[in-house]
mmCIF file of C-alpha atoms in Angstrom:
data_model
loop_
_atom_site.group_PDB
_atom_site.id
_atom_site.type_symbol
_atom_site.label_atom_id
_atom_site.label_comp_id
_atom_site.label_asym_id
_atom_site.label_seq_id
_atom_site.Cartn_x
_atom_site.Cartn_y
_atom_site.Cartn_z
ATOM 1 C CA MET A 297 -0.080 -0.033 -0.076
ATOM 2 C CA ARG A 298 1.245 3.359 -0.981
ATOM 3 C CA LEU A 299 -1.371 5.900 -0.079
ATOM 4 C CA GLY A 300 -4.416 5.465 2.839
ATOM 5 C CA VAL A 301 -6.994 7.779 2.292
ATOM 6 C CA ILE A 302 -9.732 8.712 4.982
ATOM 7 C CA ALA A 303 -12.659 10.354 3.391
ATOM 8 C CA ASP A 304 -15.043 12.200 5.094
ATOM 9 C CA ASP A 305 -18.599 11.214 2.513
ATOM 10 C CA PHE A 306 -19.117 8.751 -0.212
ATOM 11 C CA THR A 307 -18.924 10.915 -3.313
ATOM 12 C CA GLY A 308 -15.794 12.640 -1.896
ATOM 13 C CA ALA A 309 -14.311 9.238 -1.764
ATOM 14 C CA THR A 310 -15.292 7.975 -5.089
ATOM 15 C CA ASP A 311 -13.703 11.275 -5.982
ATOM 16 C CA ILE A 312 -10.496 11.018 -4.952
ATOM 17 C CA ALA A 313 -10.295 7.260 -5.813
ATOM 18 C CA GLY A 314 -10.610 7.807 -9.291
ATOM 19 C CA PHE A 315 -8.176 10.129 -9.618
ATOM 20 C CA LEU A 316 -5.454 7.731 -8.278
ATOM 21 C CA VAL A 317 -6.659 5.161 -10.679
ATOM 22 C CA ALA A 318 -6.544 7.684 -13.271
ATOM 23 C CA ASN A 319 -2.818 7.831 -12.486
ATOM 24 C CA GLY A 320 -2.416 4.238 -12.640
ATOM 25 C CA LEU A 321 -2.813 3.227 -8.836
ATOM 26 C CA ARG A 322 -4.804 0.222 -8.337
ATOM 27 C CA THR A 323 -7.141 1.364 -5.598
ATOM 28 C CA VAL A 324 -9.945 -0.256 -3.828
ATOM 29 C CA GLN A 325 -12.730 1.787 -1.634
ATOM 30 C CA LEU A 326 -13.838 0.543 1.557
ATOM 31 C CA ASN A 327 -16.662 1.795 3.134
ATOM 32 C CA ASP A 328 -16.800 2.343 6.946
ATOM 33 C CA VAL A 329 -13.982 1.154 8.858
ATOM 34 C CA PRO A 330 -13.441 -2.274 7.847
ATOM 35 C CA PRO A 331 -13.224 -5.289 9.972
ATOM 36 C CA ALA A 332 -9.943 -5.909 11.475
ATOM 37 C CA ASP A 333 -9.153 -9.025 9.409
ATOM 38 C CA LEU A 334 -9.981 -7.796 5.909
ATOM 39 C CA GLN A 335 -7.062 -7.948 3.806
ATOM 40 C CA VAL A 336 -6.915 -5.788 0.580
ATOM 41 C CA GLU A 337 -4.104 -5.712 -1.990
ATOM 42 C CA ALA A 338 -3.955 -2.396 -3.870
ATOM 43 C CA ASP A 339 -1.729 0.839 -4.349
ATOM 44 C CA ALA A 340 -3.930 2.789 -2.393
ATOM 45 C CA VAL A 341 -7.037 2.412 -0.058
ATOM 46 C CA VAL A 342 -9.656 4.680 0.463
ATOM 47 C CA ILE A 343 -12.016 4.404 3.517
ATOM 48 C CA SER A 344 -15.397 6.376 3.063
ATOM 49 C CA LEU A 345 -16.942 7.638 6.030
ATOM 50 C CA LYS A 346 -20.086 9.631 6.589
ATOM 51 C CA THR A 347 -17.986 12.397 8.966
ATOM 52 C CA ARG A 348 -18.707 15.449 7.402
ATOM 53 C CA SER A 349 -21.633 17.265 9.351
ATOM 54 C CA CYS A 350 -22.233 14.600 12.043
ATOM 55 C CA PRO A 351 -21.260 15.174 15.850
ATOM 56 C CA VAL A 352 -17.691 16.086 16.089
ATOM 57 C CA GLN A 353 -16.728 13.162 18.897
ATOM 58 C CA GLN A 354 -18.148 10.799 16.269
ATOM 59 C CA ALA A 355 -16.152 12.096 13.293
ATOM 60 C CA LEU A 356 -13.044 11.761 15.584
ATOM 61 C CA ASP A 357 -13.560 8.471 16.486
ATOM 62 C CA GLU A 358 -14.277 7.038 13.187
ATOM 63 C CA SER A 359 -11.627 8.732 11.506
ATOM 64 C CA LEU A 360 -8.988 7.634 14.441
ATOM 65 C CA ALA A 361 -10.077 4.197 13.919
ATOM 66 C CA ALA A 362 -9.680 4.291 10.089
ATOM 67 C CA LEU A 363 -6.509 5.571 10.352
ATOM 68 C CA ALA A 364 -5.621 2.736 13.111
ATOM 69 C CA TRP A 365 -6.560 0.086 10.344
ATOM 70 C CA LEU A 366 -4.430 1.696 7.539
ATOM 71 C CA GLN A 367 -1.594 1.849 10.229
ATOM 72 C CA ALA A 368 -1.753 -1.745 10.976
ATOM 73 C CA ARG A 369 -1.189 -2.360 7.579
ATOM 74 C CA ASP A 370 2.330 -0.304 7.439
ATOM 75 C CA CYS A 371 0.455 2.501 5.095
ATOM 76 C CA PRO A 372 3.500 4.700 5.039
ATOM 77 C CA GLN A 373 1.671 8.012 3.736
ATOM 78 C CA PHE A 374 -2.058 9.468 5.132
ATOM 79 C CA PHE A 375 -4.264 11.682 3.143
ATOM 80 C CA PHE A 376 -7.580 13.188 5.196
ATOM 81 C CA LYS A 377 -9.924 13.723 2.174
ATOM 82 C CA TYR A 378 -12.595 16.904 2.385
ATOM 83 C CA CYS A 379 -14.651 18.487 -0.091
ATOM 84 C CA SER A 380 -13.265 21.041 -2.699
ATOM 85 C CA THR A 381 -15.350 23.413 -1.339
ATOM 86 C CA PHE A 382 -14.193 22.917 2.055
ATOM 87 C CA ASP A 383 -17.635 22.025 3.337
ATOM 88 C CA SER A 384 -17.604 22.640 7.223
ATOM 89 C CA THR A 385 -19.351 24.239 10.304
ATOM 90 C CA ALA A 386 -18.023 26.956 12.153
ATOM 91 C CA LYS A 387 -16.963 24.251 14.451
ATOM 92 C CA GLY A 388 -15.645 21.499 12.243
ATOM 93 C CA ASN A 389 -15.302 19.003 11.453
ATOM 94 C CA ILE A 390 -12.227 19.568 9.052
ATOM 95 C CA GLY A 391 -10.192 21.305 11.935
ATOM 96 C CA PRO A 392 -11.051 18.455 14.508
ATOM 97 C CA VAL A 393 -10.110 15.584 12.657
ATOM 98 C CA THR A 394 -7.148 16.968 11.359
ATOM 99 C CA ASP A 395 -5.842 17.869 14.553
ATOM 100 C CA ALA A 396 -6.610 14.618 15.983
ATOM 101 C CA LEU A 397 -4.761 12.391 12.979
ATOM 102 C CA LEU A 398 -2.040 14.724 13.575
ATOM 103 C CA ALA A 399 -1.829 13.870 17.261
ATOM 104 C CA ALA A 400 -2.305 10.246 16.733
ATOM 105 C CA LEU A 401 0.661 10.271 13.986
ATOM 106 C CA GLY A 402 2.832 12.518 16.398
ATOM 107 C CA GLU A 403 3.034 15.403 13.803
ATOM 108 C CA ASP A 404 2.537 19.054 14.236
ATOM 109 C CA PHE A 405 2.535 20.563 10.878
ATOM 110 C CA THR A 406 0.437 19.583 7.832
ATOM 111 C CA VAL A 407 -1.243 21.020 4.662
ATOM 112 C CA ILE A 408 -4.840 22.304 3.936
ATOM 113 C CA CYS A 409 -5.556 22.170 0.089
ATOM 114 C CA PRO A 410 -9.345 21.848 -0.947
ATOM 115 C CA VAL A 411 -8.190 22.503 -4.452
ATOM 116 C CA LEU A 412 -9.820 20.717 -7.918
ATOM 117 C CA PRO A 413 -8.685 23.211 -10.989
ATOM 118 C CA VAL A 414 -10.184 20.752 -13.555
ATOM 119 C CA ASN A 415 -13.711 21.402 -11.638
ATOM 120 C CA GLY A 416 -13.105 24.894 -11.051
ATOM 121 C CA ARG A 417 -11.891 24.791 -7.466
ATOM 122 C CA THR A 418 -8.831 27.022 -6.828
ATOM 123 C CA ILE A 419 -7.249 28.750 -4.054
ATOM 124 C CA PHE A 420 -5.498 32.319 -4.802
ATOM 125 C CA ASN A 421 -3.617 34.266 -1.913
ATOM 126 C CA GLY A 422 -5.489 31.540 0.872
ATOM 127 C CA TYR A 423 -9.326 32.431 -0.738
ATOM 128 C CA LEU A 424 -11.138 29.779 -2.353
ATOM 129 C CA PHE A 425 -12.882 30.177 -5.695
ATOM 130 C CA VAL A 426 -15.117 27.994 -7.478
ATOM 131 C CA ASN A 427 -15.535 28.469 -10.853
ATOM 132 C CA GLY A 428 -14.136 31.926 -10.723
ATOM 133 C CA VAL A 429 -16.158 33.215 -7.766
ATOM 134 C CA PRO A 430 -15.234 32.876 -4.138
ATOM 135 C CA LEU A 431 -16.778 30.370 -2.157
ATOM 136 C CA ASP A 432 -19.138 32.829 -0.344
ATOM 137 C CA GLU A 433 -20.642 33.966 -3.403
ATOM 138 C CA SER A 434 -21.009 30.680 -4.865
ATOM 139 C CA GLY A 435 -24.044 28.447 -4.668
ATOM 140 C CA MET A 436 -22.091 26.744 -1.431
ATOM 141 C CA ARG A 437 -23.606 30.100 0.295
ATOM 142 C CA HIS A 438 -26.899 28.608 0.232
ATOM 143 C CA HIS A 439 -25.753 24.609 1.100
ATOM 144 C CA PRO A 440 -28.794 23.229 3.027
ATOM 145 C CA VAL A 441 -26.285 21.614 5.825
ATOM 146 C CA THR A 442 -22.829 23.553 5.496
ATOM 147 C CA PRO A 443 -23.490 26.981 4.152
ATOM 148 C CA MET A 444 -20.288 28.584 3.505
ATOM 149 C CA THR A 445 -20.011 32.311 4.096
ATOM 150 C CA ASP A 446 -16.464 32.837 3.872
ATOM 151 C CA ALA A 447 -13.772 32.092 1.182
ATOM 152 C CA ASN A 448 -10.798 33.018 3.305
ATOM 153 C CA VAL A 449 -9.523 28.981 4.186
ATOM 154 C CA MET A 450 -6.954 30.532 6.965
ATOM 155 C CA ARG A 451 -9.897 31.911 8.669
ATOM 156 C CA LEU A 452 -11.819 28.699 8.757
ATOM 157 C CA MET A 453 -9.293 26.724 9.556
ATOM 158 C CA ASP A 454 -8.211 29.023 12.192
ATOM 159 C CA ALA A 455 -11.773 29.136 13.632
ATOM 160 C CA GLN A 456 -12.425 25.298 14.320
ATOM 161 C CA SER A 457 -8.646 24.257 15.107
ATOM 162 C CA GLN A 458 -6.226 24.261 17.605
ATOM 163 C CA GLY A 459 -3.472 26.062 15.782
ATOM 164 C CA LYS A 460 -2.492 28.725 13.255
ATOM 165 C CA THR A 461 -2.821 28.838 9.511
ATOM 166 C CA GLY A 462 -0.633 29.962 6.972
ATOM 167 C CA ASN A 463 -0.700 30.698 3.274
ATOM 168 C CA VAL A 464 1.918 29.340 0.790
ATOM 169 C CA SER A 465 1.177 31.794 -2.508
ATOM 170 C CA TYR A 466 0.617 30.793 -6.105
ATOM 171 C CA LYS A 467 3.752 32.903 -6.584
ATOM 172 C CA VAL A 468 5.868 30.446 -4.498
ATOM 173 C CA MET A 469 4.060 27.588 -6.469
ATOM 174 C CA ASP A 470 5.401 28.893 -9.815
ATOM 175 C CA GLN A 471 8.975 28.751 -8.191
ATOM 176 C CA GLY A 472 8.566 24.723 -8.311
ATOM 177 C CA ALA A 473 8.479 22.143 -5.604
ATOM 178 C CA ASP A 474 12.002 23.084 -3.826
ATOM 179 C CA ALA A 475 10.521 26.672 -3.192
ATOM 180 C CA VAL A 476 7.335 25.186 -1.856
ATOM 181 C CA ARG A 477 9.261 23.074 0.597
ATOM 182 C CA ALA A 478 11.198 25.970 1.747
ATOM 183 C CA ALA A 479 8.064 28.147 2.012
ATOM 184 C CA LEU A 480 6.517 25.520 4.379
ATOM 185 C CA ALA A 481 9.431 24.552 6.541
ATOM 186 C CA GLU A 482 9.133 28.743 7.100
ATOM 187 C CA LEU A 483 5.786 28.444 8.420
ATOM 188 C CA LYS A 484 6.383 25.652 10.258
ATOM 189 C CA SER A 485 9.429 27.169 12.057
ATOM 190 C CA LYS A 486 7.266 30.518 12.605
ATOM 191 C CA GLY A 487 4.817 28.316 14.769
ATOM 192 C CA PHE A 488 2.120 27.851 11.779
ATOM 193 C CA ARG A 489 0.343 23.979 12.316
ATOM 194 C CA TYR A 490 -1.199 24.434 8.695
ATOM 195 C CA ALA A 491 -0.402 25.608 5.528
ATOM 196 C CA VAL A 492 -3.135 26.304 2.857
ATOM 197 C CA LEU A 493 -1.664 25.641 -0.598
ATOM 198 C CA ASP A 494 -2.387 28.156 -3.343
ATOM 199 C CA ALA A 495 -3.397 26.174 -7.028
ATOM 200 C CA LEU A 496 -4.596 27.978 -9.830
ATOM 201 C CA SER A 497 -3.593 25.674 -12.376
ATOM 202 C CA ASP A 498 -2.800 21.219 -13.163
ATOM 203 C CA ALA A 499 0.749 22.442 -13.170
ATOM 204 C CA HIS A 500 0.526 23.794 -9.557
ATOM 205 C CA LEU A 501 -0.687 20.440 -8.515
ATOM 206 C CA VAL A 502 2.253 18.475 -9.577
ATOM 207 C CA VAL A 503 4.740 20.935 -8.124
ATOM 208 C CA MET A 504 2.640 20.436 -4.480
ATOM 209 C CA GLY A 505 2.622 16.936 -4.977
ATOM 210 C CA GLN A 506 6.423 16.895 -4.904
ATOM 211 C CA ALA A 507 6.494 19.322 -2.370
ATOM 212 C CA VAL A 508 4.539 16.936 0.164
ATOM 213 C CA ALA A 509 6.057 13.566 -0.734
ATOM 214 C CA GLU A 510 7.784 13.337 2.222
ATOM 215 C CA MET A 511 4.526 14.357 4.586
ATOM 216 C CA LYS A 512 2.981 12.014 6.632
ATOM 217 C CA LEU A 513 -0.289 13.439 6.574
ATOM 218 C CA VAL A 514 -1.941 15.731 3.752
ATOM 219 C CA THR A 515 -5.181 16.965 4.081
ATOM 220 C CA GLY A 516 -7.466 18.503 0.920
ATOM 221 C CA GLY A 517 -9.385 17.969 -2.398
ATOM 222 C CA SER A 518 -8.855 15.566 -4.829
ATOM 223 C CA GLY A 519 -6.565 17.578 -6.683
ATOM 224 C CA LEU A 520 -3.602 17.572 -4.235
ATOM 225 C CA ALA A 521 -3.942 13.701 -4.530
ATOM 226 C CA ASP A 522 -3.935 14.337 -8.221
ATOM 227 C CA GLY A 523 -0.833 15.961 -8.036
ATOM 228 C CA MET A 524 0.720 13.736 -5.695
ATOM 229 C CA ALA A 525 0.268 10.255 -7.789
ATOM 230 C CA ARG A 526 1.176 12.480 -11.087
ATOM 231 C CA ALA A 527 4.396 13.321 -9.122
ATOM 232 C CA TRP A 528 5.194 9.877 -8.580
ATOM 233 C CA ALA A 529 6.701 8.482 -11.848
ATOM 234 C CA GLY A 530 6.093 5.384 -13.106
ATOM 235 C CA THR A 531 3.050 4.461 -10.946
ATOM 236 C CA GLY A 532 1.270 1.933 -13.527
ATOM 237 C CA ASP A 533 -1.001 1.513 -16.314
ATOM 238 C CA ALA A 534 -4.561 3.731 -15.811
ATOM 239 C CA ALA A 535 -6.204 1.388 -18.054
ATOM 240 C CA ALA A 536 -5.305 -1.607 -16.239
ATOM 241 C CA ALA A 537 -5.965 0.102 -13.232
ATOM 242 C CA ALA A 538 -9.666 0.725 -14.031
ATOM 243 C CA ALA A 539 -10.368 -2.342 -15.272
ATOM 244 C CA GLU A 540 -11.905 -4.204 -12.262
ATOM 245 C CA GLY A 541 -14.447 -1.014 -11.886
ATOM 246 C CA ARG A 542 -15.356 -0.904 -15.323
ATOM 247 C CA PRO A 543 -19.398 -1.701 -15.823
ATOM 248 C CA PRO A 544 -20.852 -4.044 -18.190
ATOM 249 C CA LYS A 545 -24.003 -3.268 -20.265
ATOM 250 C CA GLY A 546 -27.096 -3.585 -17.513
ATOM 251 C CA ARG A 547 -30.043 -2.193 -15.727
ATOM 252 C CA ALA A 548 -30.006 1.122 -14.782
ATOM 253 C CA ILE A 549 -31.901 3.792 -12.344
ATOM 254 C CA VAL A 550 -30.830 7.356 -12.120
ATOM 255 C CA LEU A 551 -31.431 8.909 -8.653
ATOM 256 C CA SER A 552 -30.708 12.302 -7.472
ATOM 257 C CA GLY A 553 -30.902 13.911 -4.031
ATOM 258 C CA SER A 554 -28.483 16.751 -4.512
ATOM 259 C CA CYS A 555 -29.801 20.175 -4.460
ATOM 260 C CA SER A 556 -26.392 21.688 -5.848
ATOM 261 C CA GLN A 557 -26.915 24.335 -9.046
ATOM 262 C CA MET A 558 -24.951 21.665 -10.942
ATOM 263 C CA THR A 559 -27.052 18.802 -10.048
ATOM 264 C CA ASN A 560 -30.181 21.164 -10.864
ATOM 265 C CA ALA A 561 -29.111 21.638 -14.491
ATOM 266 C CA GLN A 562 -28.124 18.281 -14.828
ATOM 267 C CA VAL A 563 -31.765 17.295 -13.763
ATOM 268 C CA ALA A 564 -33.196 19.650 -15.970
ATOM 269 C CA ALA A 565 -31.277 18.413 -18.933
ATOM 270 C CA TYR A 566 -32.320 14.588 -18.277
ATOM 271 C CA ARG A 567 -35.558 15.426 -17.615
ATOM 272 C CA ALA A 568 -36.171 16.684 -21.240
ATOM 273 C CA GLU A 569 -35.050 13.568 -22.428
ATOM 274 C CA ALA A 570 -35.951 11.119 -19.896
ATOM 275 C CA PRO A 571 -38.868 9.610 -17.919
ATOM 276 C CA SER A 572 -39.059 11.681 -14.468
ATOM 277 C CA LEU A 573 -40.481 11.172 -11.468
ATOM 278 C CA ALA A 574 -40.167 14.214 -8.597
ATOM 279 C CA VAL A 575 -40.025 12.741 -4.831
ATOM 280 C CA ASP A 576 -43.009 13.861 -2.612
ATOM 281 C CA VAL A 577 -41.174 15.042 0.734
ATOM 282 C CA ASP A 578 -44.767 14.702 2.807
ATOM 283 C CA ARG A 579 -45.521 11.000 1.446
ATOM 284 C CA SER A 580 -41.706 10.048 2.226
ATOM 285 C CA ILE A 581 -42.550 11.230 5.703
ATOM 286 C CA HIS A 582 -45.946 10.034 6.414
ATOM 287 C CA ASP A 583 -46.632 6.956 3.872
ATOM 288 C CA ALA A 584 -44.775 3.721 4.250
ATOM 289 C CA GLY A 585 -45.930 2.422 1.072
ATOM 290 C CA TYR A 586 -44.313 5.206 -0.897
ATOM 291 C CA ALA A 587 -41.284 3.284 -1.776
ATOM 292 C CA GLN A 588 -42.891 0.434 -3.255
ATOM 293 C CA GLU A 589 -45.120 2.802 -5.354
ATOM 294 C CA LEU A 590 -41.945 4.559 -6.918
ATOM 295 C CA ALA A 591 -40.428 1.282 -7.738
ATOM 296 C CA ASP A 592 -43.388 0.342 -9.577
ATOM 297 C CA TRP A 593 -43.112 3.738 -11.667
ATOM 298 C CA VAL A 594 -39.646 2.815 -12.413
ATOM 299 C CA LEU A 595 -40.481 -0.478 -13.538
ATOM 300 C CA ALA A 596 -43.292 0.783 -15.641
ATOM 301 C CA GLN A 597 -40.456 3.030 -17.557
ATOM 302 C CA ALA A 598 -37.843 0.679 -17.639
ATOM 303 C CA GLN A 599 -38.674 -0.486 -21.588
ATOM 304 C CA GLY A 600 -35.112 0.526 -22.444
ATOM 305 C CA GLY A 601 -33.491 3.459 -24.005
ATOM 306 C CA LEU A 602 -32.413 6.196 -21.089
ATOM 307 C CA ALA A 603 -32.420 5.114 -17.282
ATOM 308 C CA PRO A 604 -35.726 6.617 -15.558
ATOM 309 C CA LEU A 605 -34.978 9.138 -13.133
ATOM 310 C CA VAL A 606 -36.350 9.472 -9.551
ATOM 311 C CA PHE A 607 -34.972 12.947 -7.954
ATOM 312 C CA ALA A 608 -35.575 15.340 -4.893
ATOM 313 C CA THR A 609 -33.447 17.824 -6.480
ATOM 314 C CA GLN A 610 -34.578 21.163 -6.147
ATOM 315 C CA PRO A 611 -33.792 24.861 -6.821
ATOM 316 C CA PRO A 612 -32.747 27.444 -3.759
ATOM 317 C CA ALA A 613 -36.312 28.717 -3.089
ATOM 318 C CA GLU A 614 -37.952 25.480 -3.552
ATOM 319 C CA LEU A 615 -35.619 24.005 -1.086
ATOM 320 C CA LYS A 616 -36.318 26.327 1.736
ATOM 321 C CA LYS A 617 -40.119 26.340 1.158
ATOM 322 C CA LEU A 618 -39.679 22.838 1.877
ATOM 323 C CA GLN A 619 -37.407 22.929 4.760
ATOM 324 C CA ALA A 620 -39.717 25.793 6.498
ATOM 325 C CA LYS A 621 -42.676 23.536 6.487
ATOM 326 C CA TYR A 622 -41.077 19.903 7.199
ATOM 327 C CA GLY A 623 -38.120 20.980 8.835
ATOM 328 C CA ALA A 624 -34.840 20.376 7.258
ATOM 329 C CA ALA A 625 -33.611 17.745 9.072
ATOM 330 C CA GLU A 626 -36.828 15.437 9.071
ATOM 331 C CA ALA A 627 -37.582 16.379 5.308
ATOM 332 C CA SER A 628 -33.625 15.248 4.303
ATOM 333 C CA GLU A 629 -33.791 12.038 6.845
ATOM 334 C CA ALA A 630 -37.108 10.995 5.163
ATOM 335 C CA VAL A 631 -36.151 11.490 1.702
ATOM 336 C CA GLU A 632 -33.175 9.490 2.040
ATOM 337 C CA ARG A 633 -35.021 7.029 3.453
ATOM 338 C CA THR A 634 -37.156 6.693 1.001
ATOM 339 C CA PHE A 635 -33.908 6.033 -1.640
ATOM 340 C CA GLY A 636 -32.675 3.635 0.421
ATOM 341 C CA ALA A 637 -35.824 1.695 0.449
ATOM 342 C CA LEU A 638 -36.531 1.993 -3.438
ATOM 343 C CA ALA A 639 -32.780 1.252 -4.228
ATOM 344 C CA GLN A 640 -33.088 -2.132 -2.326
ATOM 345 C CA LYS A 641 -36.472 -2.588 -4.233
ATOM 346 C CA LEU A 642 -34.809 -2.114 -7.710
ATOM 347 C CA GLU A 643 -32.025 -4.363 -6.923
ATOM 348 C CA ALA A 644 -34.267 -7.254 -6.174
ATOM 349 C CA ALA A 645 -36.287 -6.533 -9.650
ATOM 350 C CA GLY A 646 -32.869 -7.033 -11.287
ATOM 351 C CA PHE A 647 -31.519 -3.147 -11.645
ATOM 352 C CA ASP A 648 -27.620 -3.190 -11.357
ATOM 353 C CA GLN A 649 -26.415 0.208 -12.338
ATOM 354 C CA PHE A 650 -27.109 2.888 -9.551
ATOM 355 C CA ILE A 651 -26.251 6.667 -10.993
ATOM 356 C CA VAL A 652 -26.692 8.521 -7.669
ATOM 357 C CA ALA A 653 -26.587 12.448 -7.311
ATOM 358 C CA GLY A 654 -25.319 13.705 -3.948
ATOM 359 C CA GLY A 655 -23.311 12.732 -0.960
ATOM 360 C CA GLU A 656 -26.016 11.823 1.580
ATOM 361 C CA THR A 657 -28.221 10.217 -1.239
ATOM 362 C CA SER A 658 -25.058 7.922 -2.443
ATOM 363 C CA GLY A 659 -24.217 7.439 0.925
ATOM 364 C CA ILE A 660 -27.759 5.818 2.162
ATOM 365 C CA VAL A 661 -28.058 4.274 -1.658
ATOM 366 C CA THR A 662 -24.564 2.275 -0.582
ATOM 367 C CA GLN A 663 -25.910 1.166 2.605
ATOM 368 C CA SER A 664 -28.936 -0.125 1.741
ATOM 369 C CA LEU A 665 -27.514 -2.168 -1.153
ATOM 370 C CA GLY A 666 -25.338 -3.670 1.736
ATOM 371 C CA ILE A 667 -21.753 -2.699 0.110
ATOM 372 C CA GLY A 668 -18.926 -2.970 1.863
ATOM 373 C CA GLY A 669 -16.261 -1.674 -0.743
ATOM 374 C CA PHE A 670 -15.418 -1.168 -4.450
ATOM 375 C CA HIS A 671 -13.385 -1.458 -7.126
ATOM 376 C CA ILE A 672 -12.660 2.122 -8.930
ATOM 377 C CA GLY A 673 -13.465 1.896 -12.554
ATOM 378 C CA PRO A 674 -13.062 4.550 -15.384
ATOM 379 C CA GLN A 675 -13.735 8.171 -14.835
ATOM 380 C CA ILE A 676 -17.100 9.274 -16.155
ATOM 381 C CA ALA A 677 -16.323 13.055 -15.329
ATOM 382 C CA PRO A 678 -13.378 14.253 -13.573
ATOM 383 C CA GLY A 679 -13.599 13.044 -9.668
ATOM 384 C CA VAL A 680 -16.825 10.725 -10.876
ATOM 385 C CA PRO A 681 -15.650 7.221 -11.616
ATOM 386 C CA TRP A 682 -17.882 4.380 -12.270
ATOM 387 C CA VAL A 683 -17.377 1.534 -9.239
ATOM 388 C CA ARG A 684 -17.699 -1.953 -8.695
ATOM 389 C CA ALA A 685 -18.911 -3.675 -5.820
ATOM 390 C CA VAL A 686 -16.933 -6.054 -4.318
ATOM 391 C CA GLU A 687 -19.420 -8.074 -2.725
ATOM 392 C CA LYS A 688 -22.229 -8.238 -5.666
ATOM 393 C CA PRO A 689 -22.425 -7.652 -9.670
ATOM 394 C CA LEU A 690 -23.547 -4.144 -8.998
ATOM 395 C CA SER A 691 -22.258 -0.900 -10.489
ATOM 396 C CA LEU A 692 -22.343 2.670 -9.256
ATOM 397 C CA ALA A 693 -21.726 6.250 -10.302
ATOM 398 C CA LEU A 694 -21.844 8.272 -6.939
ATOM 399 C CA LYS A 695 -21.516 12.139 -7.838
ATOM 400 C CA SER A 696 -20.899 14.615 -5.641
ATOM 401 C CA GLY A 697 -23.752 17.430 -5.946
ATOM 402 C CA ASN A 698 -21.614 20.251 -7.916
ATOM 403 C CA PHE A 699 -19.444 17.504 -9.893
ATOM 404 C CA GLY A 700 -20.036 16.595 -14.011
ATOM 405 C CA GLN A 701 -21.366 18.596 -16.688
ATOM 406 C CA GLU A 702 -25.042 18.914 -17.367
ATOM 407 C CA ARG A 703 -25.069 15.653 -19.408
ATOM 408 C CA PHE A 704 -23.560 13.749 -16.608
ATOM 409 C CA PHE A 705 -26.213 11.461 -16.500
ATOM 410 C CA PHE A 706 -26.237 10.384 -20.390
ATOM 411 C CA ASP A 707 -22.236 10.357 -20.151
ATOM 412 C CA ALA A 708 -22.550 7.485 -17.261
ATOM 413 C CA GLN A 709 -24.717 5.473 -19.439
ATOM 414 C CA ASN A 710 -22.883 5.624 -22.601
ATOM 415 C CA LEU A 711 -19.470 4.935 -20.661
ATOM 416 C CA ALA A 712 -21.273 1.655 -19.526
ATOM 417 C CA GLY A 713 -21.207 -1.715 -21.418
#
C-alpha cells in the first residue's frame, strides 16, 4: 500500500479514488472502517466515512479508527480527504479531525488544500474560488447543511482548529517544489500548524504533489491527490488499474438527491429527454408504502432507452419552502430513507447500475444495498468514476453534488457496457 485515504463522505471517497486510478494506482474503496481481519491488495485504499456534518466526537472516533486500520497495514502516508468546497460548520469537522490525526501520528504540521482546478476549485492568496467566484458568493452559500459564508480558508481553519494557519502563495508555486518545501519549512518554524496551498492550474498540482511527498499526513481535495500521484513517476497503467471497476452493460436507474446548482442543471437536462418523477416529501415522511409505489413507476418506465430518473433535487427557493414546512433534518432524513428503500426494491427487481447524485444520497443507497467496498473504474467526469461492488455484481456512479457537466447522467450510461 502506497497511500491510505480517510474520506469524510462517500462521493468524496470515489472522487479521490477516481483520480488515483487515472494515474495508474490500483485502488479499492471501503465503506466505513473495515473489519480488522480484512485483507486488501491495492496501491491505495480509500476508507469512506460519513463524518462531514455528524457530531464532532463521532467524526473523531471514526477517523481515528480508520487511521488505526491503515497503520496496522504499514501504510506509509495518509490523506484526509474533504470536499474541494471545504464543506464544514463553524466548529468542524475538518479542523478537529485534522488535529486528531496529527496527534495520533505524532506530527505537528500539515497542509490544507481543497483544490480541483479541472472542476473550477482554485485557491488564490488563501481564498477559495468556485468557477472563478469566491466560495461565499457561489452556490455553496446556500448549502442546506454546511452553508459557506467565508472564502478565506485560513480564517475558516483557524476558527475550528487548535493552531494557526498560513499560506503558500501561487507565486511560490510558480517557482517549483523546492521553493514550496522551503516556504512550508518557514511557516512551521514560525509556529504555524497548517499551510493553505494556492493552486490555479494543473501545473501547480504537480508542484505541490512533489513538495508534500515526504509528509506523513496531508489534507485536502482530490486535486492534491492527483498531483501527488502524478508526481510519482511510473505508477502504473491507468487502463489496467480501472479494469476491475468498469461496468458491464446492465439495467440502470438514476437517483438524484443533491440540490446543488450543477445537479439542478443536470436534472433539468435529463428530464427533457428521459422519464422522470419527483419525490414527494410529505409522502416520504408519512406513507410507509411510498417507496414501493416509486419502484412500480420505475418498472413501468424501464422499457429500454434512457434510464428513469427519480429526483428530490430542488432549486434554492423551493428547498427553503420544504425545509420551512417540514424541518430541514426531518425532510432530508425522510427522503434519504425513501431512496434507500427504493434502491433495495430495484436491486431485487434486477437493476444493477445505480447512478446517484449527492453525497448523502450516495451514502444511503450504498448502505441500503449492503455494499462494503468497491473496485474503482473509469472516470465519467473528473472526480466521478464508475465503481463496481466487491461483494455483488452491482455498478454505481456516485456523484458529488456540483461535479460533472450538464449531460453527466447521459455520459454515465454511454460509458457502461
